[in-house]
């Protein structure tokens, strides 16, 4: 009779049928960790590098392997910690809102090293040159008045600030006191356009008039109607 081939020993004893069985993968890990993201902490005191796998926390790189610039100025790295797939760099000076952050990292050698960004198998991550770091420090800087001037036609007073303002939360006319030659003048309307606050007047101002403006912020906190940036 025809007998199909089977897994058997030399005595012809067949091995049992296998249900789905896990197989040990003995192929060694030779893939280096890859950088996924680089960002500041919200307080700007550290940089967090995120890799695509867990890293060796026992043999972290030294601070001397890193160079950080903020708006082109060198900032010292005072500490390095590895936690899971993160490398956390402590900075000597906090990064501010809107500043440009760049990072260099020098891998000690072309091989696997005792102190480097590496996975548990000892595969070193590649070095970094002027890598961009996402600045996550929130905007907590209030708009600053640059100048106050009339329109050329004299039908408005224009306040110019140093950043774009939130047109959806414009202040009301009652938040301002406009004086012309020491007499109060009514404000017909308030408009936000880009970085300017435009106070519309019913009567045009005359050449040579002495003009002053007061503005009262509604509360010490951020308000629904105020001169404010888009961060509130």
Tab-separated table of C-alpha atoms in Angstrom:
chain	number	residue	atom	x	y	z
A	1	UNK	CA	0.000	0.000	0.000
A	2	UNK	CA	1.092	3.551	-0.712
A	3	UNK	CA	2.299	5.260	2.441
A	4	UNK	CA	2.551	9.056	2.655
A	5	UNK	CA	5.750	10.529	4.086
A	6	UNK	CA	5.615	11.462	7.755
A	7	UNK	CA	7.830	12.758	10.522
A	8	UNK	CA	9.034	9.570	12.213
A	9	UNK	CA	11.989	8.112	14.018
A	10	UNK	CA	14.253	5.364	12.651
A	11	UNK	CA	11.886	2.738	14.022
A	12	UNK	CA	9.042	4.121	11.903
A	13	UNK	CA	7.160	5.707	14.783
A	14	UNK	CA	5.276	8.778	13.569
A	15	UNK	CA	5.445	12.011	15.519
A	16	UNK	CA	2.105	13.289	16.782
A	17	UNK	CA	0.104	15.771	14.762
A	18	UNK	CA	0.927	19.345	15.762
A	19	UNK	CA	-1.689	21.956	16.562
A	20	UNK	CA	-0.569	25.552	15.799
A	21	UNK	CA	2.683	25.819	17.743
A	22	UNK	CA	4.913	28.826	18.383
A	23	UNK	CA	8.392	28.823	16.821
A	24	UNK	CA	11.372	30.377	18.601
A	25	UNK	CA	12.891	33.047	16.360
A	26	UNK	CA	16.663	32.802	16.771
A	27	UNK	CA	17.493	35.417	14.126
A	28	UNK	CA	19.594	38.008	16.015
A	29	UNK	CA	18.510	41.653	16.274
A	30	UNK	CA	20.780	43.676	13.987
A	31	UNK	CA	18.443	46.619	13.388
A	32	UNK	CA	19.459	49.945	14.908
A	33	UNK	CA	16.861	52.058	16.733
A	34	UNK	CA	15.401	54.806	14.544
A	35	UNK	CA	14.432	58.272	15.729
A	36	UNK	CA	10.663	58.781	15.490
A	37	UNK	CA	10.259	62.236	17.066
A	38	UNK	CA	12.189	64.943	18.898
A	39	UNK	CA	10.377	67.561	20.991
A	40	UNK	CA	10.790	69.871	23.943
A	41	UNK	CA	8.929	69.342	27.165
A	42	UNK	CA	6.095	71.814	27.827
A	43	UNK	CA	8.249	73.726	30.338
A	44	UNK	CA	11.199	73.856	27.907
A	45	UNK	CA	13.632	72.383	30.430
A	46	UNK	CA	14.256	69.146	28.536
A	47	UNK	CA	14.295	67.539	25.102
A	48	UNK	CA	12.640	64.161	24.567
A	49	UNK	CA	13.867	61.890	21.762
A	50	UNK	CA	11.480	59.070	20.890
A	51	UNK	CA	12.755	55.946	19.108
A	52	UNK	CA	10.952	53.055	17.438
A	53	UNK	CA	11.928	50.493	20.085
A	54	UNK	CA	12.931	50.179	23.725
A	55	UNK	CA	16.455	51.355	24.505
A	56	UNK	CA	19.237	50.189	26.822
A	57	UNK	CA	18.812	52.210	30.022
A	58	UNK	CA	21.875	50.633	31.678
A	59	UNK	CA	24.390	52.101	29.202
A	60	UNK	CA	23.068	55.571	28.311
A	61	UNK	CA	25.115	58.046	26.279
A	62	UNK	CA	26.933	60.844	28.072
A	63	UNK	CA	25.872	64.484	27.901
A	64	UNK	CA	29.057	65.287	25.977
A	65	UNK	CA	27.648	63.344	22.987
A	66	UNK	CA	24.954	65.982	22.462
A	67	UNK	CA	24.981	69.570	21.249
A	68	UNK	CA	21.827	71.706	21.437
A	69	UNK	CA	21.311	75.136	19.916
A	70	UNK	CA	18.362	77.427	20.612
A	71	UNK	CA	17.974	80.228	18.083
A	72	UNK	CA	21.560	79.486	17.082
A	73	UNK	CA	22.960	79.782	20.627
A	74	UNK	CA	24.562	76.771	22.323
A	75	UNK	CA	22.704	75.409	25.369
A	76	UNK	CA	24.455	72.902	27.653
A	77	UNK	CA	23.027	69.434	28.221
A	78	UNK	CA	23.363	68.744	31.937
A	79	UNK	CA	21.837	65.267	32.123
A	80	UNK	CA	20.795	62.252	30.045
A	81	UNK	CA	18.249	59.616	31.000
A	82	UNK	CA	16.879	56.649	29.048
A	83	UNK	CA	13.331	55.512	29.795
A	84	UNK	CA	11.735	52.894	27.559
A	85	UNK	CA	11.928	54.219	24.015
A	86	UNK	CA	12.762	57.773	25.179
A	87	UNK	CA	16.036	59.623	25.648
A	88	UNK	CA	15.495	62.667	27.885
A	89	UNK	CA	18.058	65.482	27.808
A	90	UNK	CA	18.045	67.994	30.660
A	91	UNK	CA	18.979	71.522	29.557
A	92	UNK	CA	20.875	74.177	31.485
A	93	UNK	CA	18.552	76.898	30.112
A	94	UNK	CA	14.871	76.496	29.322
A	95	UNK	CA	13.670	76.808	25.729
A	96	UNK	CA	11.177	79.629	25.212
A	97	UNK	CA	8.011	79.749	23.123
A	98	UNK	CA	8.639	79.979	19.403
A	99	UNK	CA	12.406	79.458	19.583
A	100	UNK	CA	14.133	77.287	16.994
A	101	UNK	CA	15.810	74.199	18.496
A	102	UNK	CA	18.415	72.006	16.770
A	103	UNK	CA	20.176	68.885	18.011
A	104	UNK	CA	23.419	67.077	17.208
A	105	UNK	CA	24.295	63.619	18.548
A	106	UNK	CA	27.621	61.886	17.939
A	107	UNK	CA	27.627	58.084	18.100
A	108	UNK	CA	30.901	57.064	19.811
A	109	UNK	CA	32.040	54.717	17.001
A	110	UNK	CA	30.909	52.818	13.938
A	111	UNK	CA	30.368	49.674	16.028
A	112	UNK	CA	28.251	48.940	19.087
A	113	UNK	CA	29.407	50.906	22.119
A	114	UNK	CA	29.064	50.671	25.907
A	115	UNK	CA	27.618	54.196	26.230
A	116	UNK	CA	25.366	55.157	23.349
A	117	UNK	CA	21.759	55.409	22.243
A	118	UNK	CA	21.250	51.680	21.622
A	119	UNK	CA	18.739	48.883	21.951
A	120	UNK	CA	19.053	45.899	24.301
A	121	UNK	CA	20.995	43.987	21.627
A	122	UNK	CA	23.632	46.731	21.518
A	123	UNK	CA	22.699	48.164	18.121
A	124	UNK	CA	23.644	51.834	18.110
A	125	UNK	CA	21.272	54.500	16.812
A	126	UNK	CA	22.671	56.724	14.072
A	127	UNK	CA	24.167	60.098	14.873
A	128	UNK	CA	22.161	63.292	14.350
A	129	UNK	CA	23.239	66.501	12.638
A	130	UNK	CA	21.204	69.678	13.106
A	131	UNK	CA	18.038	67.638	13.648
A	132	UNK	CA	14.962	69.854	14.054
A	133	UNK	CA	13.255	69.634	17.454
A	134	UNK	CA	9.534	70.351	17.746
A	135	UNK	CA	9.078	73.211	20.213
A	136	UNK	CA	6.064	72.367	22.403
A	137	UNK	CA	6.486	75.262	24.848
A	138	UNK	CA	3.098	77.033	24.911
A	139	UNK	CA	2.643	80.714	24.117
A	140	UNK	CA	2.283	82.574	27.425
A	141	UNK	CA	3.597	85.926	26.202
A	142	UNK	CA	1.075	88.763	26.031
A	143	UNK	CA	0.908	90.984	22.933
A	144	UNK	CA	2.972	94.175	23.271
A	145	UNK	CA	1.841	97.542	21.916
A	146	UNK	CA	4.307	98.878	19.340
A	147	UNK	CA	2.611	102.186	18.545
A	148	UNK	CA	-0.705	104.065	18.541
A	149	UNK	CA	-1.577	106.346	15.620
A	150	UNK	CA	-4.484	107.834	13.748
A	151	UNK	CA	-5.563	106.743	10.284
A	152	UNK	CA	-4.579	109.183	7.517
A	153	UNK	CA	-8.178	110.327	7.226
A	154	UNK	CA	-8.481	110.855	10.976
A	155	UNK	CA	-11.571	108.636	11.197
A	156	UNK	CA	-9.882	105.978	13.356
A	157	UNK	CA	-7.227	105.378	16.008
A	158	UNK	CA	-5.061	102.350	15.249
A	159	UNK	CA	-3.193	100.343	17.896
A	160	UNK	CA	-0.395	98.216	16.420
A	161	UNK	CA	0.792	95.157	18.355
A	162	UNK	CA	3.774	92.833	17.897
A	163	UNK	CA	1.747	89.750	16.896
A	164	UNK	CA	-1.539	88.763	15.296
A	165	UNK	CA	-4.598	89.205	17.506
A	166	UNK	CA	-7.737	87.116	17.989
A	167	UNK	CA	-10.428	88.828	15.931
A	168	UNK	CA	-13.093	86.569	17.390
A	169	UNK	CA	-12.589	88.017	20.868
A	170	UNK	CA	-12.429	91.743	20.129
A	171	UNK	CA	-12.826	94.176	23.034
A	172	UNK	CA	-15.808	96.534	23.170
A	173	UNK	CA	-15.785	100.317	22.875
A	174	UNK	CA	-16.428	100.655	26.607
A	175	UNK	CA	-12.974	99.170	27.334
A	176	UNK	CA	-11.344	102.315	25.902
A	177	UNK	CA	-11.218	105.974	26.850
A	178	UNK	CA	-10.225	108.268	23.982
A	179	UNK	CA	-9.358	111.866	24.741
A	180	UNK	CA	-8.886	114.596	22.181
A	181	UNK	CA	-7.520	117.870	23.560
A	182	UNK	CA	-8.381	116.484	27.048
A	183	UNK	CA	-12.037	115.911	26.169
A	184	UNK	CA	-13.479	112.402	25.933
A	185	UNK	CA	-14.579	111.335	22.453
A	186	UNK	CA	-16.987	108.465	21.803
A	187	UNK	CA	-15.722	105.373	19.987
A	188	UNK	CA	-18.198	104.140	17.394
A	189	UNK	CA	-16.784	100.629	16.960
A	190	UNK	CA	-13.830	98.311	17.498
A	191	UNK	CA	-12.293	96.041	14.841
A	192	UNK	CA	-9.365	93.593	14.931
A	193	UNK	CA	-7.318	93.191	11.745
A	194	UNK	CA	-4.129	91.124	11.900
A	195	UNK	CA	-1.947	92.722	14.555
A	196	UNK	CA	-3.981	95.949	14.769
A	197	UNK	CA	-6.916	97.200	16.833
A	198	UNK	CA	-8.921	99.794	14.902
A	199	UNK	CA	-11.107	102.195	16.869
A	200	UNK	CA	-13.690	103.745	14.520
A	201	UNK	CA	-14.820	107.330	15.148
A	202	UNK	CA	-17.968	109.163	14.059
A	203	UNK	CA	-16.119	112.464	13.640
A	204	UNK	CA	-12.706	112.750	12.001
A	205	UNK	CA	-9.823	114.002	14.104
A	206	UNK	CA	-8.214	117.310	13.174
A	207	UNK	CA	-4.580	117.885	12.354
A	208	UNK	CA	-2.638	118.990	15.421
A	209	UNK	CA	-5.100	117.608	17.957
A	210	UNK	CA	-3.577	116.114	21.117
A	211	UNK	CA	-4.824	112.543	21.424
A	212	UNK	CA	-4.502	109.949	24.182
A	213	UNK	CA	-5.988	106.482	24.666
A	214	UNK	CA	-6.637	104.351	27.754
A	215	UNK	CA	-7.457	100.656	27.551
A	216	UNK	CA	-8.808	98.590	30.428
A	217	UNK	CA	-8.242	94.839	30.264
A	218	UNK	CA	-11.541	93.285	31.482
A	219	UNK	CA	-9.919	90.981	34.077
A	220	UNK	CA	-6.404	89.935	35.149
A	221	UNK	CA	-6.963	86.572	33.401
A	222	UNK	CA	-7.688	85.690	29.778
A	223	UNK	CA	-11.060	86.971	28.608
A	224	UNK	CA	-13.683	86.348	25.964
A	225	UNK	CA	-13.505	89.982	24.835
A	226	UNK	CA	-10.089	91.563	25.095
A	227	UNK	CA	-7.003	92.500	23.127
A	228	UNK	CA	-5.360	89.083	23.069
A	229	UNK	CA	-3.420	86.704	20.860
A	230	UNK	CA	-4.730	83.373	19.589
A	231	UNK	CA	-3.371	81.588	22.663
A	232	UNK	CA	-5.646	83.750	24.834
